[in-house]
Amino acid sequence: MSNTLLIAGLLLLMTMAYVHGRRRALSSAAGRRVALHSLPSYHGLYIALWCGLPALALAILWLVLEPSIVRWMVVASLPEAQRSLPSGELGLLLNDVRNLAPGNVAGRQPDAATAAAVETYRTLKSIVFWAMVAAVTAVAAFGFEVGRRAIAPAFRARQRVERTILWLLVAASTIAVLTTIGIVLSLVFESARFFDKVSPFEFLFGLEWSPQTALREGQVGSSGTFGAVPVFAGTLMITIIAMTVAVPVGLMSAIYLAEYASPRVRAWAKPLLEVLAGIPTVVYGFFAALTMAPAIRELGTFLGIEVASESALAAGIVMGVMIIPFVSSLSDDVINAVPQTLRDGSLALGATHSETVIRVVLPAALPGIVGSVLLAVSRAIGETMIVVMAAGLSARLTANPFDAVTTVTVQIVSLLVGDQEFDSAKTLAAFALGLLLFVITLGLNVVALTVVRKYREMYD
Amino acid sequence: MTDAPLPIASPRRPNLSRRRARRRAAERRFRWYGMAAIGFALLVLVVLIGGIVRTGYGAFLATEIGIDVAFEAETIDPAGTRAPATLSDANYRTVLRKALAGAFPQVTAQRDQQALMGMLSSSADFRLRGMVLDNPSVIGTTQRVWLKASADIDTLRKADDIAVATTAGAGALQLLADGATVTLRAGPGAFTGLFADLAARRPDAVTNGRATLGSHLPGYMVETADGGLLRLTSFTANEATGDILLAPEAAPAQWFTLIVSPPEGDRRIDDRELAWYRALDAQGRVRTVFNTTLFTSADSREPELAGVRGAVVGSLLTLVICLLLSFPLGVMAAVYLEEFAPKNRWTDLIEVNINNLAAVPSIVFGLLGLAVLLGFFGMPRSAPFAGGTVLALMTLPTIIIAARAALGAVPPSIREAAMGMGASPLQTVLHHVMPLALPGILTGTIIGMARALGETAPLLMIGMVAFIVDVPGGFTDPATVLPVQIYLWADAPERAFVEKTSAAILVLLAFLVVMNLAAVILRRRFERRW
């Protein structure tokens, strides 16, 4: 909360600087606006930017670095016995310290060393905070002074301000690149640590996945095997089931909407289909677990087939429904982009409407449709909540859609949710799976976008 | 003169018409497939929404039981000081137990009294304490207090899945009590109806003309006009023996036989509780009211006390952070890329990057948040601040793409006119292009926010799945969000949480509908086409 106040104070300071700058510019020109090179508001903005930007940058840098510095200082203040603890236990102790500091944890009485650490932490926290306030204020005041000195009737304030804003725009546009770099670095870095413990060969081609690791030394059956093949097989199966639902339904709806439907039907059906895309995936997951899975199980019992209660079929079908609008709206665009002349030519030769669609329009639209299906596949592979709620946890190598299978995303969630130690192979395995997921979906996207772009150029 | 082709054409003619019929049929079939596809998708939509509304509407209602509570001064405040500390520490469970004993004087066994207590929500004594603290003058009075029923009673009333078939009994009923068991006589053939029913349902329960009952069989009971209820343990067509659930008078004027299914062993409410519930209901002491708890409290382990408030507030805090980060950054990036960026490899790279980022699975953003935001920057776990940042990175591409489309739709003539009047490029964009593009940008932003509101997976990664009983008060408090709350409730084993889950989904969908409607209205009213 105090940080929010600090930012608010800084914004107030910037406003004051702006007002002051305006006034000073006007008075420097003795009230004759024409004598100024730039409008007074640019002079105001110039001071405000000088006053605010460096201070804001400092505050953000400070807030980012503060936790690790305070942590380091607390560790340094601990007695030798605790400082030499293994890193895991030290982390727990520091967590305790951080939780106890606000003084709201009743019940457990901390031991003397911890209490002392809590005290150190508290004082350090407040010293660091007030130091930050002082530093930020000093920088803001310095910036204010620098800006103030520059103001003169001939000063080219507008150019300066515009150049600064342009740099800010450039910085904003690089955020997307930075995000990608962040994703790649974090996944690669954590995966590399995983591959230190488990060989990449075993991970990529191993046929057994049971990520339980030992809680104690020498526990039975707890070494953990990390062969990702069954996990990917499960993902593939659910994706195939989803696609067998989504592609025919989505494609036929798109054809109907683009070629047959009257404008009135189209105006109603298209938004309704898009509602399916707007429903949160957790709702689909609930539907799959609560309605679809029991229904399929009952159907199976009726037909005399044994169906697991978390069958791949239930998750796959519901995921397919979720993807229908995705396939249909992309294919709709693609079909609409096929030139009318092709249709007219086919109809003029005596083909019926459906023959025109099947023999002329679809072949012409095929690359675009393939692209949209690839995008849909990538979405199905990365989909999480439906499978977390409706698919199984145990990795099994099976081709039976009535069996329970697990997927990459389910494994990532189950490995990372709940208690975790950051260094075990179990936790790091999630990042290795994430890296593979990222690479696969990225590959599919790049191919799909290239195909779609090529296709678009063909008819433009 | 053109007779020559006829010999060839005439044998083909019937063939042609058959072919045409086949082609027309294929045409109709194809058209039908299209309609079936759309019909299937819409049917699923209807089933999905309809099912959720059907299971979820009950959660907006709550069952309350009216108990006459005597706020005795000697239990609550023996010293008579009315000091808040005394009032707050008093044993309100005793008060409650006495009140229940007053409502059911015949329930004396401690286990039964415990079960009676269990019909009320575990928060009942807090409610009494609240009443006393709010208004100490209730001490010494007796008042009818409407207390929240337990989840089981609530489900019993709403689901209404215990069928009770009532038939009037013929002849004067004689009751011969022997301890807790009673022998019932009412003339020859008085229980023929019950007997026939059981023999039809479960012939294995009948031996030598006598039926022996148990918890695996439907319940057969006798109710008297004065409110007594007897559960039969065995009966013949003429005579029956049973246990007393609620004590009747010795010679009731009128009596009824009840057949209660499913069997006691198959339901969460046992016969005793059912008897108490029926007695309370008959006295008009059970009512259904609007469930305000759903909107005023946060999560709880007790289904009847759980609400969505904590999750809604958490979602709002998370969305505020998401909006504050993604809107300015997204618009700035879009302005640069659309209006200022030179056409070079770097810009191309950014563009390809944004398009690919939009298709990265959301869970990967969760991994990014876990490794970088929590691991590297040390942001607090489970907090809306970290959640909002992750969602902002996720929605950024959506907003950039929408904003670029909106900026690109503004015709160049606007820019040329502004430049012609001497505006600088930045002034042109900020003063002339942006205001025209703003409705489009806002529409894209709202749609992006709606998607962020429904997002679950990345938030699981950064620990927003914790069980949190408090409504979060700030951006760094541990919190959960609405979709994650749905996920948590969907996982909860209690049956009453199914209803809660559906209700939470309805709340989430209501927010999404409002946001999307806002986007549509914004587009219809303000978007200009050139």
Coordinates of C-alpha atoms in Angstrom, one line a residue, chain B:
Chain B
M1 CA -33.3 -32.5 -90.2
T2 CA -31.9 -32.9 -86.7
D3 CA -33.2 -36.5 -86.4
A4 CA -29.7 -38.0 -86.3
P5 CA -28.8 -37.5 -82.6
L6 CA -32.2 -38.7 -81.3
P7 CA -31.4 -42.5 -81.4
I8 CA -28.4 -41.8 -79.1
A9 CA -30.1 -39.3 -76.8
S10 CA -33.4 -41.1 -76.2
P11 CA -32.0 -44.1 -74.3
R12 CA -30.1 -41.7 -72.1
R13 CA -33.0 -39.5 -71.1
P14 CA -34.3 -41.5 -68.2
N15 CA -30.8 -42.0 -67.0
L16 CA -30.3 -38.2 -67.1
S17 CA -33.3 -37.5 -65.0
R18 CA -32.3 -40.1 -62.5
R19 CA -28.8 -38.5 -62.3
R20 CA -30.4 -35.1 -61.8
A21 CA -32.5 -36.4 -59.0
R22 CA -29.4 -37.9 -57.4
R23 CA -27.5 -34.6 -57.8
R24 CA -30.4 -32.7 -56.3
A25 CA -30.6 -35.1 -53.4
A26 CA -26.8 -34.7 -52.8
E27 CA -27.4 -30.9 -52.8
R28 CA -30.1 -31.2 -50.2
R29 CA -28.0 -33.6 -48.1
F30 CA -25.1 -31.2 -48.2
R31 CA -27.2 -28.3 -47.1
W32 CA -28.7 -30.5 -44.4
Y33 CA -25.2 -31.4 -43.1
G34 CA -24.4 -27.6 -42.8
M35 CA -27.6 -27.0 -40.8
A36 CA -26.9 -30.1 -38.7
A37 CA -23.4 -28.8 -37.9
I38 CA -24.7 -25.4 -36.7
G39 CA -27.6 -27.1 -34.9
F40 CA -25.1 -29.4 -33.1
A41 CA -23.0 -26.4 -31.9
L42 CA -26.0 -24.5 -30.8
L43 CA -27.5 -27.5 -29.1
V44 CA -24.3 -28.0 -27.1
L45 CA -24.5 -24.3 -26.1
V46 CA -28.1 -24.7 -24.9
V47 CA -27.3 -27.9 -23.0
L48 CA -24.3 -26.3 -21.4
I49 CA -25.9 -23.0 -20.3
G50 CA -29.2 -24.7 -19.5
G51 CA -27.5 -27.3 -17.4
I52 CA -25.6 -24.7 -15.4
V53 CA -28.7 -22.6 -14.9
R54 CA -30.7 -25.6 -13.8
T55 CA -28.1 -26.8 -11.2
G56 CA -27.0 -23.3 -10.2
Y57 CA -30.2 -21.3 -9.6
G58 CA -30.7 -23.2 -6.3
A59 CA -27.5 -21.7 -4.9
F60 CA -29.2 -18.2 -5.0
L61 CA -31.7 -19.5 -2.5
A62 CA -31.0 -20.6 1.1
T63 CA -33.0 -22.6 3.6
E64 CA -33.6 -21.1 7.1
I65 CA -35.0 -22.7 10.1
G66 CA -37.0 -20.7 12.7
I67 CA -36.1 -21.5 16.3
D68 CA -37.5 -19.8 19.4
V69 CA -34.4 -18.8 21.2
A70 CA -34.5 -17.7 24.8
F71 CA -31.6 -15.3 25.5
E72 CA -31.3 -16.2 29.2
A73 CA -29.3 -13.7 31.2
E74 CA -27.9 -16.4 33.4
T75 CA -26.2 -18.2 30.5
I76 CA -25.1 -15.2 28.5
D77 CA -24.3 -12.6 31.2
P78 CA -24.7 -14.0 34.7
A79 CA -23.0 -10.9 36.3
G80 CA -25.3 -8.6 34.5
T81 CA -22.5 -6.2 33.5
R82 CA -23.3 -6.3 29.7
A83 CA -19.6 -5.9 29.1
P84 CA -18.9 -6.6 25.4
A85 CA -16.1 -9.0 26.3
T86 CA -18.5 -11.1 28.5
L87 CA -21.2 -11.0 25.8
S88 CA -18.7 -12.0 23.2
D89 CA -17.2 -14.9 25.1
A90 CA -20.5 -16.3 26.3
N91 CA -21.4 -19.9 25.3
Y92 CA -23.9 -19.5 22.6
R93 CA -23.9 -23.2 21.7
T94 CA -25.6 -23.8 25.1
V95 CA -28.2 -21.2 24.3
L96 CA -28.8 -22.9 21.0
R97 CA -28.9 -26.3 22.5
K98 CA -31.6 -25.2 25.0
A99 CA -33.6 -23.6 22.2
L100 CA -33.5 -26.8 20.2
A101 CA -34.5 -28.8 23.3
G102 CA -37.4 -26.5 23.6
A103 CA -38.5 -27.2 20.0
F104 CA -38.1 -31.0 20.4
P105 CA -38.6 -31.8 24.1
Q106 CA -38.8 -35.5 23.4
V107 CA -35.2 -35.6 22.0
T108 CA -33.1 -36.3 25.1
A109 CA -30.2 -38.6 24.1
Q110 CA -27.0 -36.7 23.7
R111 CA -26.3 -38.2 20.3
D112 CA -29.7 -37.2 19.0
Q113 CA -29.3 -33.7 20.4
Q114 CA -26.0 -33.5 18.5
A115 CA -27.7 -34.6 15.3
L116 CA -30.4 -31.9 15.9
M117 CA -27.7 -29.3 16.2
G118 CA -26.3 -30.6 13.0
M119 CA -29.4 -29.6 11.1
L120 CA -28.3 -26.0 11.6
S121 CA -25.3 -24.5 10.0
S122 CA -22.2 -24.4 12.1
S123 CA -22.3 -20.6 12.1
A124 CA -25.6 -20.5 14.0
D125 CA -24.0 -19.7 17.4
F126 CA -22.0 -16.8 15.7
R127 CA -25.3 -15.5 14.5
L128 CA -26.8 -15.5 18.0
R129 CA -23.6 -13.8 19.3
G130 CA -23.9 -11.2 16.6
M131 CA -27.5 -10.5 17.6
V132 CA -26.6 -10.0 21.3
L133 CA -23.6 -7.8 20.5
D134 CA -25.6 -5.6 18.2
N135 CA -28.4 -5.2 20.7
P136 CA -27.8 -6.4 24.2
S137 CA -31.4 -5.6 25.1
V138 CA -32.4 -9.0 23.6
I139 CA -31.0 -10.7 26.7
G140 CA -33.9 -11.9 28.8
T141 CA -36.3 -12.1 25.9
T142 CA -37.4 -15.1 23.7
Q143 CA -37.3 -14.5 20.0
R144 CA -37.9 -16.5 16.9
V145 CA -34.6 -16.4 15.1
W146 CA -34.2 -17.6 11.5
L147 CA -31.0 -19.6 11.4
K148 CA -29.3 -20.9 8.3
A149 CA -29.9 -24.7 7.8
S150 CA -27.0 -27.1 7.2
A151 CA -26.0 -28.0 3.7
D152 CA -27.7 -31.4 3.9
I153 CA -31.1 -29.9 5.0
D154 CA -30.6 -27.2 2.3
T155 CA -30.1 -29.9 -0.3
L156 CA -33.0 -31.9 1.0
R157 CA -35.4 -29.0 0.5
K158 CA -34.1 -27.9 -2.8
A159 CA -33.4 -31.2 -4.5
D160 CA -36.6 -32.6 -3.2
D161 CA -35.4 -36.1 -4.1
I162 CA -36.8 -38.0 -1.1
A163 CA -40.3 -39.2 -2.3
V164 CA -42.9 -39.5 0.5
A165 CA -46.1 -41.2 -0.6
T166 CA -48.9 -40.6 1.9
T167 CA -52.0 -42.7 2.2
A168 CA -54.8 -42.2 4.9
G169 CA -55.0 -45.1 7.3
A170 CA -58.4 -46.9 7.8
G171 CA -59.7 -47.8 11.3
A172 CA -58.8 -46.5 14.7
L173 CA -55.1 -46.9 15.5
Q174 CA -54.0 -48.4 18.8
L175 CA -50.5 -47.8 20.0
L176 CA -49.0 -50.2 22.6
A177 CA -45.7 -48.7 23.7
D178 CA -43.0 -50.8 25.2
G179 CA -39.9 -48.6 25.8
A180 CA -38.8 -47.2 22.5
T181 CA -40.6 -49.7 20.4
V182 CA -44.4 -49.6 19.7
T183 CA -46.8 -52.1 18.5
L184 CA -49.5 -50.8 16.1
R185 CA -52.9 -52.3 15.6
A186 CA -55.7 -50.9 13.5
G187 CA -58.0 -53.7 12.6
P188 CA -57.5 -56.5 10.1
G189 CA -55.8 -55.6 6.8
A190 CA -54.8 -52.1 7.9
F191 CA -51.3 -52.5 6.5
T192 CA -52.2 -54.4 3.3
G193 CA -51.3 -51.4 1.2
L194 CA -47.8 -51.1 2.6
F195 CA -47.3 -54.9 2.4
A196 CA -48.3 -55.0 -1.2
D197 CA -45.9 -52.1 -2.0
L198 CA -42.9 -53.8 -0.3
A199 CA -43.7 -57.2 -1.8
A200 CA -43.8 -55.6 -5.2
R201 CA -40.5 -53.7 -4.7
R202 CA -38.4 -56.1 -2.8
P203 CA -39.9 -59.6 -2.5
D204 CA -36.8 -60.8 -0.7
A205 CA -37.7 -58.7 2.4
V206 CA -40.9 -60.8 3.0
T207 CA -40.8 -64.1 4.7
N208 CA -43.9 -66.1 5.9
G209 CA -46.2 -63.1 5.5
R210 CA -44.0 -60.8 7.7
A211 CA -41.8 -58.0 6.3
T212 CA -38.6 -57.1 8.1
L213 CA -37.2 -53.7 7.3
G214 CA -33.8 -52.2 7.4
S215 CA -31.8 -49.2 6.2
H216 CA -31.3 -50.9 2.8
L217 CA -35.0 -50.9 2.2
P218 CA -37.4 -48.0 1.6
G219 CA -38.8 -46.5 4.8
Y220 CA -42.3 -47.4 5.9
M221 CA -43.7 -45.0 8.5
V222 CA -46.9 -44.1 10.3
E223 CA -47.7 -40.5 10.9
T224 CA -50.4 -39.4 13.3
A225 CA -52.5 -36.2 13.0
D226 CA -50.9 -34.7 16.0
G227 CA -47.5 -34.9 14.5
G228 CA -46.2 -38.2 15.8
L229 CA -44.0 -40.3 13.5
L230 CA -43.3 -44.0 13.9
R231 CA -40.8 -45.9 11.7
L232 CA -41.9 -49.5 11.2
T233 CA -39.3 -52.2 11.8
S234 CA -41.4 -55.1 10.8
F235 CA -45.0 -55.6 9.8
T236 CA -47.6 -58.1 8.6
A237 CA -50.8 -57.1 6.8
N238 CA -52.6 -56.7 10.1
E239 CA -50.1 -55.5 12.6
A240 CA -46.8 -53.7 12.8
T241 CA -44.0 -52.9 15.3
G242 CA -41.9 -49.7 15.0
D243 CA -39.6 -47.1 16.6
I244 CA -40.7 -43.8 17.8
L245 CA -39.2 -40.9 15.8
L246 CA -41.6 -38.3 17.2
A247 CA -43.8 -39.3 20.0
P248 CA -47.6 -39.4 19.2
E249 CA -50.6 -39.3 21.5
A250 CA -51.8 -42.6 22.8
A251 CA -55.0 -42.7 20.7
P252 CA -54.6 -40.5 17.6
A253 CA -57.8 -39.5 15.8
Q254 CA -56.4 -39.8 12.3
W255 CA -53.3 -41.5 10.9
F256 CA -51.5 -41.9 7.6
T257 CA -49.0 -44.4 6.2
L258 CA -45.9 -43.1 4.5
I259 CA -43.6 -44.8 2.1
V260 CA -40.2 -43.0 2.0
S261 CA -37.8 -43.8 -0.8
P262 CA -34.9 -44.0 -1.4
P263 CA -33.8 -46.2 1.5
E264 CA -32.2 -44.6 4.5
G265 CA -28.8 -46.1 3.7
D266 CA -28.8 -44.3 0.3
R267 CA -29.4 -40.7 1.5
R268 CA -27.4 -38.2 3.6
I269 CA -30.5 -37.5 5.7
D270 CA -31.4 -40.3 8.1
D271 CA -35.0 -41.0 9.2
R272 CA -34.7 -39.0 12.4
E273 CA -33.6 -35.9 10.7
L274 CA -36.3 -36.3 8.1
A275 CA -38.8 -36.6 10.8
W276 CA -37.6 -33.4 12.5
Y277 CA -37.5 -31.6 9.2
R278 CA -41.1 -32.6 8.4
A279 CA -42.2 -31.5 11.8
L280 CA -40.5 -28.1 11.5
D281 CA -41.9 -27.7 8.0
A282 CA -45.4 -28.6 9.1
Q283 CA -45.2 -25.9 11.7
G284 CA -44.1 -23.3 9.1
R285 CA -40.7 -23.0 10.6
V286 CA -38.7 -23.7 7.5
R287 CA -38.4 -21.1 4.8
T288 CA -36.5 -20.4 1.6
V289 CA -35.0 -16.9 1.3
F290 CA -32.6 -15.2 -1.1
N291 CA -29.0 -16.4 -0.3
T292 CA -27.2 -13.2 0.6
T293 CA -24.2 -15.2 2.0
L294 CA -23.3 -16.1 -1.6
F295 CA -22.5 -12.4 -2.3
T296 CA -21.2 -11.3 1.1
S297 CA -18.7 -13.9 2.2
A298 CA -15.6 -15.5 0.8
D299 CA -14.7 -19.1 0.5
S300 CA -15.5 -21.6 3.3
R301 CA -15.3 -25.3 3.9
E302 CA -19.0 -25.3 4.8
P303 CA -21.0 -25.1 1.5
E304 CA -23.8 -23.1 3.1
L305 CA -21.3 -20.5 4.3
A306 CA -19.3 -20.2 1.1
G307 CA -19.6 -17.1 -1.1
V308 CA -18.0 -15.6 -4.2
R309 CA -17.2 -12.2 -2.7
G310 CA -13.6 -12.9 -2.1
A311 CA -13.2 -14.3 -5.6
V312 CA -15.0 -11.4 -7.2
V313 CA -12.9 -8.8 -5.4
G314 CA -9.8 -10.8 -6.2
S315 CA -10.8 -10.8 -9.9
L316 CA -11.4 -7.1 -9.9
L317 CA -8.1 -6.3 -8.3
T318 CA -6.3 -8.6 -10.7
L319 CA -8.1 -7.0 -13.7
V320 CA -7.2 -3.5 -12.5
I321 CA -3.5 -4.4 -12.5
C322 CA -4.0 -6.1 -15.9
L323 CA -5.7 -3.0 -17.3
L324 CA -3.3 -0.5 -15.9
L325 CA -0.3 -2.4 -17.4
S326 CA -1.7 -3.7 -20.7
F327 CA -3.8 -0.8 -21.9
P328 CA -1.1 2.0 -21.9
L329 CA 1.7 -0.3 -23.0
G330 CA -0.5 -1.9 -25.7
V331 CA -1.7 1.4 -27.1
M332 CA 1.8 2.9 -27.0
A333 CA 3.2 -0.1 -28.8
A334 CA 0.4 0.0 -31.4
V335 CA 0.9 3.7 -32.0
Y336 CA 4.6 3.2 -32.6
L337 CA 4.2 0.2 -34.9
E338 CA 1.3 1.6 -36.9
E339 CA 2.4 5.3 -37.1
F340 CA 6.1 5.7 -36.6
A341 CA 8.0 2.5 -37.1
P342 CA 10.2 2.4 -40.1
K343 CA 9.8 -0.7 -42.3
N344 CA 12.8 -2.8 -41.3
R345 CA 13.8 -6.2 -40.0
W346 CA 13.5 -5.1 -36.4
T347 CA 9.8 -4.0 -36.9
D348 CA 9.1 -7.2 -38.8
L349 CA 10.5 -9.2 -35.9
I350 CA 8.3 -7.4 -33.4
E351 CA 5.3 -7.9 -35.6
V352 CA 5.9 -11.7 -36.1
N353 CA 6.6 -11.9 -32.4
I354 CA 3.3 -10.3 -31.4
N355 CA 1.3 -12.6 -33.7
N356 CA 3.0 -15.6 -32.2
L357 CA 2.7 -14.5 -28.7
A358 CA -1.1 -14.2 -29.2
A359 CA -1.1 -18.0 -29.8
V360 CA 1.2 -19.1 -27.0
P361 CA -0.7 -21.4 -24.6
S362 CA -1.8 -19.6 -21.5
I363 CA -0.1 -22.0 -19.2
V364 CA 3.2 -21.1 -20.6
F365 CA 2.6 -17.5 -19.4
G366 CA 2.0 -19.1 -16.0
L367 CA 5.4 -20.8 -16.2
L368 CA 6.9 -17.4 -17.1
G369 CA 5.2 -15.8 -14.1
L370 CA 6.4 -18.5 -11.8
A371 CA 10.0 -18.5 -12.9
V372 CA 10.5 -14.8 -13.6
L373 CA 7.9 -12.8 -11.6
L374 CA 7.9 -14.9 -8.5
G375 CA 11.3 -16.6 -8.7
F376 CA 13.4 -13.7 -10.1
F377 CA 11.6 -10.5 -9.1
G378 CA 10.4 -11.9 -5.8
M379 CA 6.8 -10.8 -6.2
P380 CA 4.4 -12.1 -3.5
R381 CA 2.8 -15.4 -4.2
S382 CA -1.0 -15.7 -4.8
A383 CA -1.3 -11.9 -5.0
P384 CA -3.4 -10.0 -7.5
F385 CA -0.3 -8.0 -8.4
A386 CA 1.5 -11.0 -9.8
G387 CA -1.7 -12.4 -11.4
G388 CA -2.5 -9.1 -13.1
T389 CA 1.0 -8.8 -14.5
V390 CA 0.9 -12.3 -16.0
L391 CA -2.6 -11.6 -17.5
A392 CA -1.3 -8.2 -18.8
L393 CA 1.5 -9.9 -20.7
M394 CA -1.1 -12.3 -22.1
T395 CA -3.6 -9.7 -23.2
L396 CA -0.9 -7.3 -24.5
P397 CA -0.9 -8.9 -28.0
T398 CA -4.7 -8.9 -28.2
I399 CA -4.7 -5.2 -27.4
I400 CA -1.9 -4.3 -29.7
I401 CA -3.5 -6.1 -32.6
A402 CA -6.9 -4.5 -32.0
A403 CA -5.4 -1.0 -31.5
R404 CA -3.4 -1.3 -34.7
A405 CA -6.5 -2.3 -36.6
A406 CA -8.3 0.7 -35.2
L407 CA -5.5 3.1 -35.9
G408 CA -5.1 1.7 -39.4
A409 CA -8.8 2.2 -40.1
V410 CA -8.5 6.0 -39.7
P411 CA -8.2 7.4 -43.3
P412 CA -4.9 9.1 -44.3
S413 CA -6.8 12.2 -45.2
I414 CA -7.1 13.0 -41.5
R415 CA -3.4 12.8 -41.0
E416 CA -2.7 14.8 -44.1
A417 CA -5.0 17.6 -43.1
A418 CA -3.5 17.8 -39.6
M419 CA 0.1 17.8 -41.1
G420 CA -1.1 20.4 -43.6
M421 CA -2.1 22.7 -40.7
G422 CA 1.4 22.4 -39.3
A423 CA 1.0 19.7 -36.6
S424 CA 4.0 17.6 -35.7
P425 CA 3.7 13.9 -36.4
L426 CA 3.1 13.2 -32.7
Q427 CA 0.5 16.0 -32.5
T428 CA -1.2 14.5 -35.5
V429 CA -1.5 11.1 -33.9
L430 CA -2.3 12.2 -30.4
H431 CA -4.8 15.0 -31.3
H432 CA -6.4 13.7 -34.4
V433 CA -5.9 10.0 -35.1
M434 CA -6.2 8.6 -31.6
P435 CA -9.5 10.2 -30.7
L436 CA -11.0 8.7 -33.8
A437 CA -9.5 5.3 -33.2
L438 CA -10.3 5.2 -29.5
P439 CA -13.7 3.4 -29.7
G440 CA -12.1 0.6 -31.6
I441 CA -9.2 0.5 -29.2
L442 CA -11.5 0.4 -26.2
T443 CA -13.6 -2.4 -27.8
G444 CA -10.5 -4.5 -28.3
T445 CA -9.4 -3.7 -24.7
I446 CA -12.7 -4.8 -23.2
I447 CA -12.7 -8.0 -25.2
G448 CA -9.1 -8.6 -24.0
M449 CA -10.2 -7.9 -20.4
A450 CA -13.1 -10.3 -20.7
R451 CA -10.7 -13.0 -21.8
A452 CA -8.4 -12.2 -19.0
L453 CA -11.3 -12.5 -16.5
G454 CA -12.1 -16.0 -17.7
E455 CA -8.5 -17.2 -17.6
T456 CA -7.5 -19.8 -15.0
A457 CA -4.4 -21.8 -16.0
P458 CA -1.7 -19.2 -15.6
L459 CA -3.1 -18.2 -12.2
L460 CA -2.9 -21.7 -11.0
M461 CA 0.8 -21.6 -11.7
I462 CA 1.5 -18.5 -9.5
G463 CA -0.4 -20.0 -6.5
M464 CA -3.8 -18.3 -6.7
V465 CA -5.4 -21.6 -5.9
A466 CA -4.9 -21.3 -2.2
F467 CA -7.9 -21.7 0.1
I468 CA -8.5 -18.1 1.2
V469 CA -11.2 -17.2 3.7
D470 CA -10.7 -13.5 3.7
V471 CA -11.8 -10.9 1.2
P472 CA -8.5 -9.5 -0.2
G473 CA -7.9 -5.9 0.8
G474 CA -5.1 -4.9 -1.5
F475 CA -3.0 -5.8 -4.5
T476 CA -0.4 -7.8 -2.5
D477 CA -2.9 -9.7 -0.3
P478 CA -3.3 -13.4 -1.1
A479 CA -6.4 -13.7 -3.2
T480 CA -8.1 -16.0 -5.6
V481 CA -10.2 -15.2 -8.7
L482 CA -13.6 -16.2 -9.9
P483 CA -12.5 -18.9 -12.4
V484 CA -10.1 -20.4 -9.9
Q485 CA -12.8 -20.4 -7.3
I486 CA -15.0 -22.4 -9.8
Y487 CA -12.1 -24.8 -10.3
L488 CA -11.7 -25.3 -6.5
W489 CA -15.4 -25.8 -5.9
A490 CA -15.7 -28.1 -8.8
D491 CA -13.1 -30.3 -7.1
A492 CA -14.8 -30.2 -3.7
P493 CA -16.4 -33.5 -2.8
E494 CA -19.5 -32.2 -1.0
R495 CA -22.6 -32.4 -3.2
A496 CA -23.8 -28.9 -2.1
F497 CA -20.7 -27.5 -3.8
V498 CA -21.9 -28.6 -7.3
E499 CA -24.7 -26.0 -6.9
K500 CA -22.3 -23.4 -5.7
T501 CA -20.0 -24.1 -8.6
S502 CA -22.8 -23.5 -11.1
A503 CA -23.8 -20.4 -9.3
A504 CA -20.2 -19.0 -9.4
I505 CA -20.2 -19.9 -13.1
L506 CA -23.4 -17.9 -13.6
V507 CA -21.9 -14.9 -11.8
L508 CA -18.8 -15.2 -14.0
L509 CA -20.9 -15.4 -17.2
A510 CA -22.9 -12.4 -16.0
F511 CA -19.7 -10.4 -15.8
L512 CA -18.6 -11.6 -19.2
V513 CA -22.0 -10.8 -20.8
V514 CA -21.9 -7.3 -19.4
M515 CA -18.4 -6.7 -20.7
N516 CA -19.2 -8.0 -24.1
L517 CA -22.4 -6.0 -24.3
A518 CA -20.4 -2.9 -23.4
A519 CA -18.0 -3.7 -26.2
V520 CA -20.8 -4.3 -28.7
I521 CA -22.6 -1.0 -27.7
L522 CA -19.3 0.9 -27.9
R523 CA -18.8 -0.4 -31.4
R524 CA -22.3 0.3 -32.6
R525 CA -22.5 3.8 -31.2
F526 CA -19.1 5.2 -31.7
E527 CA -17.3 3.3 -34.4
R528 CA -17.1 5.3 -37.6
R529 CA -16.6 3.7 -40.9
W530 CA -15.0 5.6 -43.7

